[in-house]
XYZ file of C-alpha atoms in Angstrom:
432
model
C 160.097 75.977 83.755
C 163.141 74.615 85.577
C 163.130 73.771 89.256
C 163.790 76.745 91.515
C 163.188 75.442 95.002
C 166.431 74.022 96.315
C 166.550 73.271 100.040
C 169.519 72.200 102.117
C 169.046 70.851 105.623
C 172.046 71.958 107.630
C 171.139 71.113 111.216
C 171.294 67.692 112.817
C 168.070 65.985 113.848
C 167.747 63.651 116.818
C 164.806 61.309 116.373
C 162.686 60.253 119.320
C 159.844 57.829 119.689
C 157.437 60.440 118.344
C 159.291 60.486 115.005
C 158.671 56.886 113.991
C 157.768 56.268 110.373
C 154.229 56.998 109.270
C 152.487 55.482 106.294
C 153.391 57.442 103.183
C 150.341 59.457 102.101
C 148.944 59.689 98.598
C 148.783 63.507 98.804
C 150.516 66.160 100.882
C 147.853 68.747 101.685
C 148.822 72.385 102.225
C 146.557 75.305 103.137
C 147.625 78.827 102.181
C 146.033 82.017 103.493
C 146.457 85.076 101.290
C 144.447 88.158 100.362
C 142.264 87.386 97.348
C 139.971 90.384 97.869
C 140.321 93.919 99.157
C 143.260 96.343 98.781
C 145.864 93.788 99.949
C 144.989 91.503 97.035
C 147.708 93.370 95.097
C 150.014 91.195 97.239
C 147.821 88.138 97.630
C 146.915 87.423 94.026
C 150.540 87.430 92.768
C 151.491 85.168 95.678
C 148.692 82.745 94.757
C 149.795 82.695 91.121
C 153.371 82.063 92.169
C 152.349 79.264 94.526
C 150.353 77.535 91.790
C 153.294 77.720 89.391
C 155.834 76.469 91.914
C 153.640 73.659 93.242
C 153.014 72.497 89.667
C 156.783 72.490 89.230
C 157.295 70.461 92.431
C 154.669 67.930 91.354
C 156.185 67.631 87.878
C 159.387 66.542 89.604
C 157.590 63.893 91.621
C 156.303 65.916 94.555
C 157.840 66.168 98.027
C 159.446 62.873 98.997
C 157.552 61.301 96.125
C 154.197 62.684 97.269
C 152.297 65.230 95.149
C 151.211 68.486 96.800
C 147.580 69.626 96.855
C 146.864 73.229 97.849
C 143.836 74.917 99.437
C 143.666 78.733 99.343
C 141.937 80.847 101.990
C 141.004 84.504 101.459
C 142.331 86.695 104.280
C 140.123 89.453 102.937
C 137.085 87.705 104.427
C 138.094 88.954 107.878
C 139.784 87.560 110.964
C 136.882 85.514 112.330
C 136.218 83.816 108.991
C 139.952 83.194 108.537
C 140.311 81.427 111.885
C 137.228 79.303 111.215
C 138.496 78.251 107.790
C 141.971 77.582 109.183
C 140.504 75.255 111.801
C 138.304 73.544 109.197
C 141.250 72.816 106.920
C 143.233 71.281 109.777
C 140.465 69.310 111.500
C 138.161 68.357 108.602
C 140.341 68.399 105.483
C 143.404 67.142 107.325
C 146.040 69.434 105.841
C 149.627 68.577 106.700
C 150.797 72.197 106.836
C 149.385 75.722 106.797
C 150.980 78.863 105.353
C 149.599 81.907 107.226
C 149.548 84.841 106.727
C 150.119 88.172 104.945
C 148.567 90.250 107.730
C 150.583 90.631 110.932
C 147.319 90.873 112.854
C 146.257 87.522 111.454
C 149.628 85.960 112.274
C 149.316 86.974 115.925
C 145.918 85.254 116.099
C 146.915 82.143 114.172
C 150.070 81.419 116.179
C 148.179 80.246 119.287
C 145.638 78.377 117.141
C 148.399 76.410 115.398
C 149.729 75.422 118.822
C 146.314 74.143 119.857
C 145.897 72.207 116.604
C 149.523 70.980 116.579
C 149.921 71.728 112.883
C 153.021 72.974 111.071
C 152.374 76.671 110.436
C 154.683 78.676 108.173
C 154.312 82.437 108.609
C 155.167 83.155 105.022
C 154.804 86.963 104.758
C 153.735 88.803 107.944
C 156.285 91.254 109.290
C 155.665 92.064 112.948
C 158.744 91.392 115.064
C 156.578 90.605 118.088
C 155.604 87.099 116.939
C 158.639 85.255 118.273
C 159.886 87.917 120.678
C 156.735 87.679 122.779
C 155.835 84.002 122.261
C 157.470 80.593 122.489
C 155.871 78.642 119.656
C 156.715 75.084 118.640
C 154.562 74.757 115.527
C 154.990 78.169 113.858
C 158.047 79.289 111.874
C 158.754 82.429 109.843
C 160.600 81.806 106.584
C 161.659 85.402 106.018
C 162.827 88.380 108.069
C 160.700 90.594 110.294
C 160.252 94.348 110.556
C 163.412 94.985 112.585
C 166.024 94.006 109.966
C 163.829 95.503 107.256
C 163.730 98.902 108.989
C 167.288 98.778 110.341
C 168.719 98.033 106.890
C 166.734 100.996 105.555
C 168.301 103.285 108.167
C 171.747 101.942 107.281
C 171.216 102.484 103.559
C 169.908 106.005 104.168
C 172.909 106.957 106.308
C 175.431 105.400 103.930
C 173.986 107.188 100.908
C 173.154 110.445 102.736
C 175.729 110.800 105.536
C 174.898 114.508 105.907
C 171.207 113.828 106.624
C 169.826 116.518 108.951
C 166.021 116.298 108.844
C 163.403 113.626 108.254
C 159.611 113.274 108.292
C 157.288 110.276 108.193
C 153.959 109.617 106.443
C 152.650 106.224 107.598
C 149.302 104.486 107.682
C 147.560 104.897 111.036
C 147.436 101.311 112.258
C 149.770 98.854 113.958
C 152.209 98.382 111.065
C 152.563 102.099 110.394
C 153.136 102.921 114.061
C 155.381 99.946 114.867
C 157.611 100.269 111.810
C 158.141 103.968 112.555
C 159.005 103.122 116.163
C 161.696 100.699 114.964
C 163.035 103.076 112.308
C 163.068 106.159 114.529
C 164.692 104.314 117.451
C 167.460 103.010 115.197
C 167.965 106.406 113.562
C 168.235 108.139 116.933
C 170.891 105.670 118.063
C 172.921 105.716 114.855
C 172.719 109.445 114.056
C 171.386 111.346 117.087
C 171.579 114.775 115.446
C 168.898 114.035 112.827
C 165.762 116.055 113.557
C 162.297 114.581 113.036
C 160.373 117.582 111.698
C 156.952 115.971 111.171
C 155.035 112.776 111.914
C 151.894 112.177 109.860
C 149.632 109.137 110.280
C 146.750 109.467 107.812
C 143.992 106.900 108.105
C 144.346 103.583 106.318
C 143.022 103.873 102.766
C 143.228 107.688 102.669
C 142.525 108.950 99.125
C 144.080 112.395 99.529
C 147.442 113.440 100.967
C 147.303 117.120 100.014
C 147.428 118.327 103.622
C 150.504 116.256 104.422
C 152.215 117.174 101.144
C 151.606 120.900 101.624
C 153.100 120.770 105.093
C 156.100 118.757 103.884
C 156.725 121.222 101.076
C 156.931 123.997 103.646
C 159.247 121.985 105.915
C 161.483 120.640 103.109
C 162.933 117.683 105.069
C 165.959 115.967 103.588
C 164.113 112.638 103.618
C 160.528 111.426 103.975
C 159.929 107.880 105.208
C 156.818 105.942 104.310
C 156.461 102.279 105.200
C 152.993 102.298 103.640
C 152.126 99.694 101.030
C 149.668 98.924 98.261
C 147.172 101.537 97.137
C 148.016 103.946 99.964
C 151.681 104.064 98.976
C 150.862 104.349 95.277
C 148.490 107.250 95.914
C 150.942 109.105 98.137
C 153.814 108.760 95.649
C 151.687 109.871 92.691
C 150.408 112.942 94.531
C 153.870 113.756 95.915
C 155.359 113.655 92.424
C 152.534 115.690 90.905
C 153.026 118.385 93.547
C 156.824 118.443 93.128
C 157.622 117.045 96.582
C 159.947 114.456 95.041
C 162.102 117.306 93.720
C 162.875 118.691 97.184
C 162.949 115.627 99.467
C 164.164 112.040 99.070
C 161.426 109.473 99.549
C 162.469 106.457 101.632
C 160.106 103.575 100.814
C 161.076 100.233 102.415
C 158.151 98.318 100.842
C 158.084 99.967 97.424
C 159.622 97.093 95.466
C 156.076 95.783 95.204
C 154.835 99.122 93.807
C 157.476 99.904 91.177
C 155.629 98.449 88.202
C 152.229 99.799 89.272
C 153.647 103.307 89.754
C 155.100 103.402 86.268
C 156.464 106.867 85.585
C 155.113 108.334 88.839
C 158.236 107.458 90.837
C 161.228 109.423 89.496
C 164.914 108.633 89.844
C 166.801 109.263 93.070
C 164.514 107.751 95.713
C 165.203 104.871 98.114
C 163.328 101.580 97.745
C 163.455 98.426 99.875
C 162.597 94.866 98.912
C 161.605 93.146 102.214
C 164.512 90.765 101.813
C 166.591 90.362 98.655
C 163.477 90.237 96.488
C 163.749 91.776 93.042
C 162.909 90.485 89.581
C 166.312 91.797 88.434
C 168.181 90.308 91.393
C 171.805 91.403 90.910
C 173.153 87.917 91.673
C 170.681 86.094 89.441
C 171.282 87.809 86.105
C 172.921 84.687 84.655
C 170.705 82.145 86.435
C 168.617 80.418 83.771
C 166.114 78.970 86.267
C 165.534 82.369 87.884
C 165.085 84.250 84.622
C 162.858 81.483 83.272
C 160.549 81.782 86.287
C 160.417 85.574 85.978
C 159.563 85.297 82.277
C 156.941 82.613 82.881
C 155.360 84.615 85.685
C 155.230 87.729 83.502
C 153.616 85.763 80.689
C 151.038 84.229 83.025
C 150.086 87.306 85.054
C 151.107 90.274 82.896
C 153.418 91.603 85.633
C 156.824 90.844 87.119
C 156.983 88.920 90.419
C 157.065 91.043 93.590
C 158.175 90.241 97.120
C 155.109 88.173 98.176
C 155.928 85.800 95.316
C 159.494 85.511 96.582
C 158.246 84.953 100.137
C 155.986 82.171 98.851
C 158.973 80.560 97.141
C 160.856 80.594 100.446
C 157.944 79.024 102.310
C 157.591 76.224 99.782
C 161.336 75.646 99.756
C 161.344 75.400 103.557
C 158.474 72.902 103.493
C 160.264 70.788 100.918
C 163.538 71.029 102.826
C 161.971 70.024 106.151
C 160.397 66.907 104.660
C 163.601 65.919 102.884
C 165.584 66.419 106.082
C 163.122 64.409 108.183
C 162.902 61.615 105.593
C 166.680 61.363 105.421
C 167.013 61.274 109.203
C 164.328 58.569 109.304
C 166.265 56.238 107.028
C 164.246 57.123 103.948
C 160.891 56.301 105.520
C 158.048 58.795 105.658
C 158.381 60.817 108.891
C 155.825 61.590 111.554
C 154.432 65.108 111.924
C 156.587 65.894 114.948
C 159.747 64.887 113.073
C 158.923 67.417 110.355
C 158.424 70.075 113.029
C 161.806 69.178 114.510
C 163.386 69.385 111.063
C 162.314 73.013 110.642
C 164.634 74.156 113.421
C 168.034 75.102 112.013
C 166.883 74.524 108.429
C 168.657 76.412 105.658
C 166.846 76.824 102.341
C 166.609 79.091 99.316
C 163.672 80.097 97.169
C 164.282 82.700 94.468
C 167.092 84.514 96.243
C 169.760 84.012 98.860
C 169.629 81.346 101.544
C 167.548 81.808 104.700
C 168.167 79.981 107.978
C 165.615 79.294 110.721
C 167.030 80.173 114.166
C 166.350 78.521 117.517
C 163.465 80.949 118.102
C 161.826 79.884 114.786
C 162.656 83.232 113.136
C 164.187 83.259 109.663
C 167.382 85.251 109.059
C 167.322 86.965 105.674
C 169.669 89.400 103.941
C 168.184 92.755 102.937
C 168.442 94.515 99.551
C 167.866 98.238 99.023
C 168.557 100.560 96.134
C 167.944 103.978 94.613
C 165.525 104.399 91.733
C 166.854 104.941 88.235
C 165.114 105.285 84.872
C 166.316 102.808 82.238
C 165.442 102.548 78.552
C 163.157 99.598 77.862
C 161.237 99.859 81.151
C 158.307 102.182 81.768
C 158.834 102.082 85.535
C 161.733 102.771 87.886
C 164.436 100.175 88.492
C 167.041 99.944 91.252
C 170.636 101.161 91.121
C 173.336 101.724 93.758
C 172.070 98.557 95.461
C 173.343 97.344 98.825
C 172.795 93.875 100.290
C 173.072 93.809 104.089
C 173.991 90.702 106.076
C 170.893 89.416 107.872
C 172.662 88.089 110.950
C 174.066 91.508 111.870
C 170.759 93.353 111.622
C 168.374 90.831 113.208
C 167.571 91.133 116.911
C 169.513 88.418 118.799
C 167.599 85.403 120.086
C 166.039 86.122 123.463
C 166.048 89.915 123.098
C 163.270 92.409 122.393
C 163.829 94.620 119.357
C 163.019 97.885 121.131
C 165.600 97.115 123.814
C 168.276 95.788 121.443
C 168.053 98.797 119.125
C 168.739 101.099 122.058
C 172.110 99.399 122.571
C 173.337 100.395 119.099
C 175.847 103.213 118.614
C 176.889 105.286 115.578
C 179.824 102.900 115.048
C 177.280 100.236 114.071
C 176.794 101.931 110.684
C 180.308 101.012 109.551
C 180.375 97.618 111.269
C 177.605 95.908 109.279
C 178.791 93.906 106.286
C 177.177 94.654 102.936
C 177.806 94.116 99.240
C 177.275 96.749 96.541
C 175.721 96.231 93.105
C 174.938 98.578 90.251
C 172.174 98.172 87.691
C 173.265 95.778 84.974
C 176.337 94.604 86.873
């Protein structure tokens, strides 16, 4: 497998007394929290497999700055209290140099303050809540992908560009923080960009609900033009299967911002003509990577190893590892080739530009990554027993990410309908 993680440090670094050379270690220790049990393991296990493959690749090339990487995995499924205890143990007893945490937004909000106390580099490699850096001023935590605001705003933009005559919409979201917060972002943006759209129903079934017949029956009677669901994992899979079985997908367009991760699991249950997001530009058939031998080699190797194609948590893991590698390379270079101190690596994260398996991401002054967003409409293609993406649009991350120093809820309320045509995007078709 060829190297995929290519990092480019693009911001200058001013060294201070705290960034004097340290003794080069024998091993660079990294802790990674991910769901290895419970319903979210459908994200966590692929991410773990991807991390193992990519770290093996890094070590085969000599490691980071000539130092091999050793990884320690922590199961987020054990619960918040156990996660925090294990996080602290890895930092204080094992002496890890960096932590990647977490998938859960709830866990990220708890770990941020802990990382500050422990003064350890913490890469928030997958969690989506926009509140992390809008409500906190962290030095040691960085997010190497986008947050919920650009993910939801790009979904609104795609919906309005593909369905400019949209009149009615409904939502079916999991009843917990992510389901409520993502709907708040989406609905606020939609109201600003197309005020005449009517929200005809808001359903928030409990997390892990096995039956959506009540919601589906009501939606069939209402016949909204579009139905949003930012649900994920088993909940999303169950809802889509039952919606298709009942014929709901024939009368309303499903809008599924997280469904890239469900495409293969859903198989034939998700028909053509529905909107799917990728939480970034994450897609095993990335339209700009069709001729990239390293990309296609990784996808093939991952499929051979796991039996499935890589999904967005794998891509997020690639970005986190690329950022880690890039920060060390940047700090080593600025330190005259000598091994840098921990604080120099922290400084190097600010302004860093890197790329994992997709387009480049840049870390802003508020430690938030800026990431372009890919969405498409499902299409059935010979040779695949699950839906693929067509009529794809890639939206510029800078234009759709809340400006530094602003709160998403307040910034979204400043948008006007003219914003829809002002955001830059590129179009791709399947096979192009």
